PDB file of C-alpha atoms in Angstrom:
ATOM      1  CA  MET A   1     -15.358   4.879 -51.000  1.00  0.00           C
ATOM      2  CA  THR A   2     -13.500   4.508 -48.072  1.00  0.00           C
ATOM      3  CA  ALA A   3     -14.352   6.628 -44.324  1.00  0.00           C
ATOM      4  CA  PHE A   4     -11.430   8.450 -43.300  1.00  0.00           C
ATOM      5  CA  VAL A   5     -11.704  10.237 -39.419  1.00  0.00           C
ATOM      6  CA  PRO A   6      -9.314  12.843 -40.144  1.00  0.00           C
ATOM      7  CA  TYR A   7      -6.296  13.306 -37.043  1.00  0.00           C
ATOM      8  CA  ALA A   8      -8.601  17.420 -35.879  1.00  0.00           C
ATOM      9  CA  THR A   9     -11.690  15.369 -35.733  1.00  0.00           C
ATOM     10  CA  PHE A  10      -9.719  12.414 -33.754  1.00  0.00           C
ATOM     11  CA  MET A  11      -8.884  14.689 -31.307  1.00  0.00           C
ATOM     12  CA  LYS A  12     -12.310  16.375 -30.740  1.00  0.00           C
ATOM     13  CA  HIS A  13     -13.557  13.808 -30.268  1.00  0.00           C
ATOM     14  CA  ALA A  14     -10.798  12.080 -28.012  1.00  0.00           C
ATOM     15  CA  LYS A  15     -11.519  15.426 -25.797  1.00  0.00           C
ATOM     16  CA  LYS A  16     -14.440  14.229 -24.615  1.00  0.00           C
ATOM     17  CA  VAL A  17     -13.123  10.649 -23.661  1.00  0.00           C
ATOM     18  CA  ALA A  18     -11.067  11.745 -21.608  1.00  0.00           C
ATOM     19  CA  LYS A  19     -12.179  13.914 -19.023  1.00  0.00           C
ATOM     20  CA  GLY A  20     -13.731  11.098 -17.452  1.00  0.00           C
ATOM     21  CA  SER A  21     -13.077  10.705 -13.506  1.00  0.00           C
ATOM     22  CA  VAL A  22     -11.078   8.019 -13.950  1.00  0.00           C
ATOM     23  CA  VAL A  23      -8.224  10.441 -14.602  1.00  0.00           C
ATOM     24  CA  LYS A  24      -8.600  11.191 -11.263  1.00  0.00           C
ATOM     25  CA  THR A  25      -6.378   8.251 -10.273  1.00  0.00           C
ATOM     26  CA  ARG A  26      -5.471   8.110 -13.661  1.00  0.00           C
ATOM     27  CA  PRO A  27      -4.056  10.667 -15.917  1.00  0.00           C
ATOM     28  CA  ILE A  28      -2.044   8.920 -17.897  1.00  0.00           C
ATOM     29  CA  LEU A  29      -6.207   8.366 -18.896  1.00  0.00           C
ATOM     30  CA  SER A  30      -6.254  12.003 -19.271  1.00  0.00           C
ATOM     31  CA  THR A  31      -3.963  11.555 -22.533  1.00  0.00           C
ATOM     32  CA  VAL A  32      -4.093  10.269 -26.826  1.00  0.00           C
ATOM     33  CA  TYR A  33      -1.386   7.741 -27.522  1.00  0.00           C
ATOM     34  CA  HIS A  34       0.132   8.512 -30.248  1.00  0.00           C
ATOM     35  CA  SER A  35       2.779   6.134 -31.880  1.00  0.00           C
ATOM     36  CA  ASP A  36       3.786   5.494 -35.973  1.00  0.00           C
ATOM     37  CA  LYS A  37       1.301   2.539 -36.087  1.00  0.00           C
ATOM     38  CA  HIS A  38      -2.489   4.519 -34.907  1.00  0.00           C
ATOM     39  CA  VAL A  39      -3.410   7.074 -32.260  1.00  0.00           C
ATOM     40  CA  ALA A  40      -5.988   6.507 -29.306  1.00  0.00           C
ATOM     41  CA  VAL A  41      -8.121   7.386 -26.639  1.00  0.00           C
ATOM     42  CA  THR A  42      -9.756   5.221 -23.733  1.00  0.00           C
ATOM     43  CA  ASP A  43     -11.230   5.413 -20.426  1.00  0.00           C
ATOM     44  CA  SER A  44     -11.265   2.268 -19.619  1.00  0.00           C
ATOM     45  CA  HIS A  45     -14.698   1.658 -20.736  1.00  0.00           C
ATOM     46  CA  ARG A  46     -14.188   2.558 -24.376  1.00  0.00           C
ATOM     47  CA  LEU A  47     -11.994   3.136 -26.593  1.00  0.00           C
ATOM     48  CA  TYR A  48     -11.764   4.618 -30.465  1.00  0.00           C
ATOM     49  CA  VAL A  49      -7.963   3.680 -32.244  1.00  0.00           C
ATOM     50  CA  ALA A  50      -7.018   5.622 -35.496  1.00  0.00           C
ATOM     51  CA  THR A  51      -4.452   4.697 -37.971  1.00  0.00           C
ATOM     52  CA  GLY A  52      -2.745   7.605 -40.553  1.00  0.00           C
ATOM     53  CA  LEU A  53      -3.145  10.000 -38.660  1.00  0.00           C
ATOM     54  CA  TYR A  54      -0.012  10.358 -37.484  1.00  0.00           C
ATOM     55  CA  ASP A  55       3.479   9.204 -38.821  1.00  0.00           C
ATOM     56  CA  GLY A  56       6.278  10.094 -35.834  1.00  0.00           C
ATOM     57  CA  GLU A  57       8.361   9.823 -32.096  1.00  0.00           C
ATOM     58  CA  ALA A  58       5.841   7.322 -29.556  1.00  0.00           C
ATOM     59  CA  LYS A  59       4.455  10.054 -26.911  1.00  0.00           C
ATOM     60  CA  THR A  60       0.954  10.975 -25.254  1.00  0.00           C
ATOM     61  CA  LEU A  61      -0.739  14.698 -25.164  1.00  0.00           C
ATOM     62  CA  ASP A  62      -2.754  16.324 -23.101  1.00  0.00           C
ATOM     63  CA  ALA A  63      -6.284  15.987 -25.170  1.00  0.00           C
ATOM     64  CA  GLN A  64      -7.745  18.878 -23.239  1.00  0.00           C
ATOM     65  CA  THR A  65      -4.291  20.896 -24.638  1.00  0.00           C
ATOM     66  CA  GLY A  66      -3.115  19.304 -26.982  1.00  0.00           C
ATOM     67  CA  GLN A  67       0.781  19.602 -25.467  1.00  0.00           C
ATOM     68  CA  GLU A  68       3.373  17.076 -25.000  1.00  0.00           C
ATOM     69  CA  ILE A  69       2.901  15.507 -21.426  1.00  0.00           C
ATOM     70  CA  ASP A  70       4.127  12.839 -19.497  1.00  0.00           C
ATOM     71  CA  HIS A  71       2.392  11.312 -17.208  1.00  0.00           C
ATOM     72  CA  GLY A  72       3.962   7.504 -17.413  1.00  0.00           C
ATOM     73  CA  LYS A  73       3.310   4.260 -19.858  1.00  0.00           C
ATOM     74  CA  TYR A  74       0.032   4.705 -21.749  1.00  0.00           C
ATOM     75  CA  PRO A  75      -1.945   0.885 -21.440  1.00  0.00           C
ATOM     76  CA  ASP A  76      -1.270  -1.980 -24.672  1.00  0.00           C
ATOM     77  CA  VAL A  77      -5.025  -0.690 -25.743  1.00  0.00           C
ATOM     78  CA  GLU A  78      -3.569  -2.707 -29.063  1.00  0.00           C
ATOM     79  CA  ARG A  79      -4.394  -6.159 -27.585  1.00  0.00           C
ATOM     80  CA  LEU A  80      -8.664  -4.855 -26.580  1.00  0.00           C
ATOM     81  CA  ILE A  81      -9.086  -4.928 -30.177  1.00  0.00           C
ATOM     82  CA  ALA A  82     -10.487  -8.334 -31.220  1.00  0.00           C
ATOM     83  CA  ASP A  83     -10.236 -10.028 -34.738  1.00  0.00           C
ATOM     84  CA  SER A  84     -13.299  -9.309 -36.802  1.00  0.00           C
ATOM     85  CA  ALA A  85     -13.174 -12.559 -38.140  1.00  0.00           C
ATOM     86  CA  ASN A  86     -14.134 -13.878 -34.867  1.00  0.00           C
ATOM     87  CA  ALA A  87     -16.812 -11.524 -34.217  1.00  0.00           C
ATOM     88  CA  GLU A  88     -20.418 -13.468 -34.496  1.00  0.00           C
ATOM     89  CA  TYR A  89     -22.211 -11.289 -35.533  1.00  0.00           C
ATOM     90  CA  ARG A  90     -21.563  -8.419 -38.370  1.00  0.00           C
ATOM     91  CA  TYR A  91     -23.576  -5.611 -39.726  1.00  0.00           C
ATOM     92  CA  SER A  92     -23.443  -2.483 -41.448  1.00  0.00           C
ATOM     93  CA  LEU A  93     -24.945  -0.108 -41.134  1.00  0.00           C
ATOM     94  CA  PRO A  94     -26.315   3.712 -42.250  1.00  0.00           C
ATOM     95  CA  VAL A  95     -24.101   6.352 -40.149  1.00  0.00           C
ATOM     96  CA  ASP A  96     -26.748   8.882 -39.965  1.00  0.00           C
ATOM     97  CA  ALA A  97     -29.734   6.743 -38.949  1.00  0.00           C
ATOM     98  CA  LEU A  98     -28.147   4.847 -36.332  1.00  0.00           C
ATOM     99  CA  TYR A  99     -26.958   7.925 -34.687  1.00  0.00           C
ATOM    100  CA  ASP A 100     -30.530   9.531 -35.052  1.00  0.00           C
ATOM    101  CA  ALA A 101     -32.111   6.278 -33.820  1.00  0.00           C
ATOM    102  CA  VAL A 102     -29.715   6.491 -30.840  1.00  0.00           C
ATOM    103  CA  ARG A 103     -30.207   9.712 -29.874  1.00  0.00           C
ATOM    104  CA  ALA A 104     -34.106   9.033 -29.711  1.00  0.00           C
ATOM    105  CA  ILE A 105     -33.222   6.056 -27.599  1.00  0.00           C
ATOM    106  CA  GLU A 106     -31.113   8.794 -25.200  1.00  0.00           C
ATOM    107  CA  ILE A 107     -34.105  10.803 -25.292  1.00  0.00           C
ATOM    108  CA  ALA A 108     -36.835   8.764 -24.605  1.00  0.00           C
ATOM    109  CA  GLY A 109     -34.711   7.562 -21.420  1.00  0.00           C
ATOM    110  CA  ARG A 110     -34.096  10.682 -20.255  1.00  0.00           C
ATOM    111  CA  LEU A 111     -37.956  10.654 -19.882  1.00  0.00           C
ATOM    112  CA  ASN A 112     -38.109  11.203 -16.154  1.00  0.00           C
ATOM    113  CA  LYS A 113     -34.587  10.419 -15.452  1.00  0.00           C
ATOM    114  CA  SER A 114     -35.763   6.663 -16.329  1.00  0.00           C
ATOM    115  CA  THR A 115     -32.107   5.171 -17.504  1.00  0.00           C
ATOM    116  CA  ASP A 116     -29.082   6.569 -19.602  1.00  0.00           C
ATOM    117  CA  LEU A 117     -28.659   2.541 -20.967  1.00  0.00           C
ATOM    118  CA  MET A 118     -29.929   0.746 -24.304  1.00  0.00           C
ATOM    119  CA  GLN A 119     -30.326  -2.362 -25.433  1.00  0.00           C
ATOM    120  CA  ILE A 120     -28.796  -4.696 -28.491  1.00  0.00           C
ATOM    121  CA  GLN A 121     -30.401  -7.410 -29.271  1.00  0.00           C
ATOM    122  CA  VAL A 122     -28.570  -9.798 -32.605  1.00  0.00           C
ATOM    123  CA  ASN A 123     -29.302 -12.668 -34.742  1.00  0.00           C
ATOM    124  CA  ASP A 124     -29.048 -14.094 -37.689  1.00  0.00           C
ATOM    125  CA  ASP A 125     -31.407 -11.883 -39.364  1.00  0.00           C
ATOM    126  CA  LEU A 126     -31.649  -8.654 -37.064  1.00  0.00           C
ATOM    127  CA  ILE A 127     -30.371  -6.073 -35.216  1.00  0.00           C
ATOM    128  CA  ARG A 128     -31.811  -4.205 -33.068  1.00  0.00           C
ATOM    129  CA  PHE A 129     -31.383  -0.870 -30.426  1.00  0.00           C
ATOM    130  CA  LYS A 130     -34.044   0.400 -28.297  1.00  0.00           C
ATOM    131  CA  THR A 131     -34.586   1.986 -25.220  1.00  0.00           C
ATOM    132  CA  ASP A 132     -34.109   0.137 -21.738  1.00  0.00           C
ATOM    133  CA  ASP A 133     -36.510  -1.962 -20.540  1.00  0.00           C
ATOM    134  CA  LYS A 134     -36.322   0.386 -17.729  1.00  0.00           C
ATOM    135  CA  THR A 135     -38.099   3.319 -19.441  1.00  0.00           C
ATOM    136  CA  ALA A 136     -41.922   3.650 -20.833  1.00  0.00           C
ATOM    137  CA  PHE A 137     -41.463   4.592 -23.606  1.00  0.00           C
ATOM    138  CA  ASP A 138     -40.144   2.307 -26.081  1.00  0.00           C
ATOM    139  CA  VAL A 139     -37.746   3.262 -29.108  1.00  0.00           C
ATOM    140  CA  GLU A 140     -36.440   1.275 -31.092  1.00  0.00           C
ATOM    141  CA  TYR A 141     -34.214   0.464 -34.515  1.00  0.00           C
ATOM    142  CA  SER A 142     -34.122  -2.178 -36.751  1.00  0.00           C
ATOM    143  CA  VAL A 143     -32.306  -3.758 -39.835  1.00  0.00           C
ATOM    144  CA  GLY A 144     -33.424  -7.159 -41.352  1.00  0.00           C
ATOM    145  CA  ASN A 145     -35.799  -9.138 -40.288  1.00  0.00           C
ATOM    146  CA  ALA A 146     -38.054  -7.883 -37.948  1.00  0.00           C
ATOM    147  CA  ASP A 147     -40.508 -10.477 -38.008  1.00  0.00           C
ATOM    148  CA  SER A 148     -37.431 -13.069 -37.198  1.00  0.00           C
ATOM    149  CA  THR A 149     -38.422 -16.211 -35.063  1.00  0.00           C
ATOM    150  CA  SER A 150     -34.958 -16.778 -34.261  1.00  0.00           C
ATOM    151  CA  GLU A 151     -33.604 -15.768 -29.925  1.00  0.00           C
ATOM    152  CA  LEU A 152     -32.327 -12.225 -29.662  1.00  0.00           C
ATOM    153  CA  TYR A 153     -29.024 -12.137 -28.384  1.00  0.00           C
ATOM    154  CA  THR A 154     -29.417  -8.764 -25.519  1.00  0.00           C
ATOM    155  CA  MET A 155     -26.299  -6.725 -24.683  1.00  0.00           C
ATOM    156  CA  THR A 156     -26.734  -3.895 -22.093  1.00  0.00           C
ATOM    157  CA  LEU A 157     -24.928  -0.088 -23.493  1.00  0.00           C
ATOM    158  CA  SER A 158     -24.324   2.877 -22.327  1.00  0.00           C
ATOM    159  CA  ILE A 159     -26.124   4.963 -24.906  1.00  0.00           C
ATOM    160  CA  LYS A 160     -24.201   8.352 -23.941  1.00  0.00           C
ATOM    161  CA  TYR A 161     -20.970   5.989 -25.383  1.00  0.00           C
ATOM    162  CA  LEU A 162     -22.237   4.524 -28.283  1.00  0.00           C
ATOM    163  CA  LYS A 163     -23.840   7.461 -29.950  1.00  0.00           C
ATOM    164  CA  GLU A 164     -20.268   9.368 -29.278  1.00  0.00           C
ATOM    165  CA  ALA A 165     -18.754   6.955 -30.773  1.00  0.00           C
ATOM    166  CA  VAL A 166     -21.165   6.719 -33.790  1.00  0.00           C
ATOM    167  CA  HIS A 167     -20.829  10.446 -33.851  1.00  0.00           C
ATOM    168  CA  VAL A 168     -17.418  10.525 -34.578  1.00  0.00           C
ATOM    169  CA  LEU A 169     -18.064   8.943 -37.250  1.00  0.00           C
ATOM    170  CA  LYS A 170     -21.320  11.104 -39.027  1.00  0.00           C
ATOM    171  CA  ASP A 171     -18.850  14.163 -38.142  1.00  0.00           C
ATOM    172  CA  ALA A 172     -16.015  12.394 -40.312  1.00  0.00           C
ATOM    173  CA  LYS A 173     -18.858  12.246 -42.336  1.00  0.00           C
ATOM    174  CA  ALA A 174     -18.621   8.625 -42.897  1.00  0.00           C
ATOM    175  CA  GLU A 175     -21.659   6.481 -44.746  1.00  0.00           C
ATOM    176  CA  ASN A 176     -21.535   3.188 -42.862  1.00  0.00           C
ATOM    177  CA  VAL A 177     -20.243   1.293 -39.796  1.00  0.00           C
ATOM    178  CA  THR A 178     -19.628  -2.348 -39.421  1.00  0.00           C
ATOM    179  CA  ILE A 179     -21.417  -3.752 -35.901  1.00  0.00           C
ATOM    180  CA  GLU A 180     -19.293  -6.280 -34.867  1.00  0.00           C
ATOM    181  CA  TYR A 181     -21.023  -8.499 -32.351  1.00  0.00           C
ATOM    182  CA  PHE A 182     -18.566 -10.981 -29.960  1.00  0.00           C
ATOM    183  CA  GLY A 183     -21.302 -11.609 -27.419  1.00  0.00           C
ATOM    184  CA  ALA A 184     -23.774 -10.351 -24.252  1.00  0.00           C
ATOM    185  CA  THR A 185     -19.607 -10.154 -21.861  1.00  0.00           C
ATOM    186  CA  ARG A 186     -17.965  -8.884 -24.655  1.00  0.00           C
ATOM    187  CA  PRO A 187     -17.045  -5.590 -25.695  1.00  0.00           C
ATOM    188  CA  LEU A 188     -18.804  -4.265 -28.945  1.00  0.00           C
ATOM    189  CA  GLN A 189     -16.465  -3.543 -31.901  1.00  0.00           C
ATOM    190  CA  ILE A 190     -17.512   0.026 -34.245  1.00  0.00           C
ATOM    191  CA  ARG A 191     -15.288   0.189 -37.121  1.00  0.00           C
ATOM    192  CA  ALA A 192     -15.579   2.020 -40.429  1.00  0.00           C
ATOM    193  CA  GLY A 193     -11.991   3.162 -42.544  1.00  0.00           C
ATOM    194  CA  ASN A 194      -9.352   4.023 -40.666  1.00  0.00           C
ATOM    195  CA  PHE A 195     -11.483   3.370 -37.583  1.00  0.00           C
ATOM    196  CA  THR A 196     -12.185   1.636 -34.521  1.00  0.00           C
ATOM    197  CA  ALA A 197     -14.070   2.256 -31.471  1.00  0.00           C
ATOM    198  CA  ILE A 198     -14.785  -0.967 -28.179  1.00  0.00           C
ATOM    199  CA  VAL A 199     -17.401  -0.072 -25.981  1.00  0.00           C
ATOM    200  CA  LEU A 200     -17.747  -1.837 -22.915  1.00  0.00           C
ATOM    201  CA  PRO A 201     -20.706  -3.531 -21.664  1.00  0.00           C
ATOM    202  CA  VAL A 202     -22.404  -2.737 -18.470  1.00  0.00           C
ATOM    203  CA  ARG A 203     -23.605  -5.798 -16.682  1.00  0.00           C
ATOM    204  CA  THR A 204     -27.470  -5.370 -14.933  1.00  0.00           C
ATOM    205  CA  SER A 205     -29.043  -7.307 -12.305  1.00  0.00           C
ATOM    206  CA  TYR A 206     -32.460  -7.788 -14.552  1.00  0.00           C
TER     207      TYR A 206
END
């Protein structure tokens, strides 16, 4: 069965994206963009896009109230979505298991308020989600050959942003999600059915 994120589910999670501190300086990011191509929301660190949810005149709705509002032109988010064919690595993962793993990593990161970051490691043989190096307690979730000796490429992400993106699909009862990796400094792309999310990596000094 192809995953489908309904409109109500998308808008529920869009509220979380559209209420960050960035909206004070960019009020347009407090809204959800609607067009006959897609519905989209971004806070400049992450982006959710879903197709097949709206068919009408282009407009922006306040994410919290649902009222139509004009804060100017919405960013051209369509250009931010990468062509899946260009992904260096692509993995299909069970949504529930991935969500539970990221939640466990989040809890480990909260211990002693150590970090809100996590790492993703990839190669031809596996993908691994793990606690950041600053975390005292190691938690990881791997899919593929955990004994692989091939070089691993590492990306650092906000735990919250990855967890919330996967939560959209969990709420929509999607079974599987495709994770697309384009490089350590490129956004991670998350796809299932009519839904695409991208999460920007975090640059670290270690």
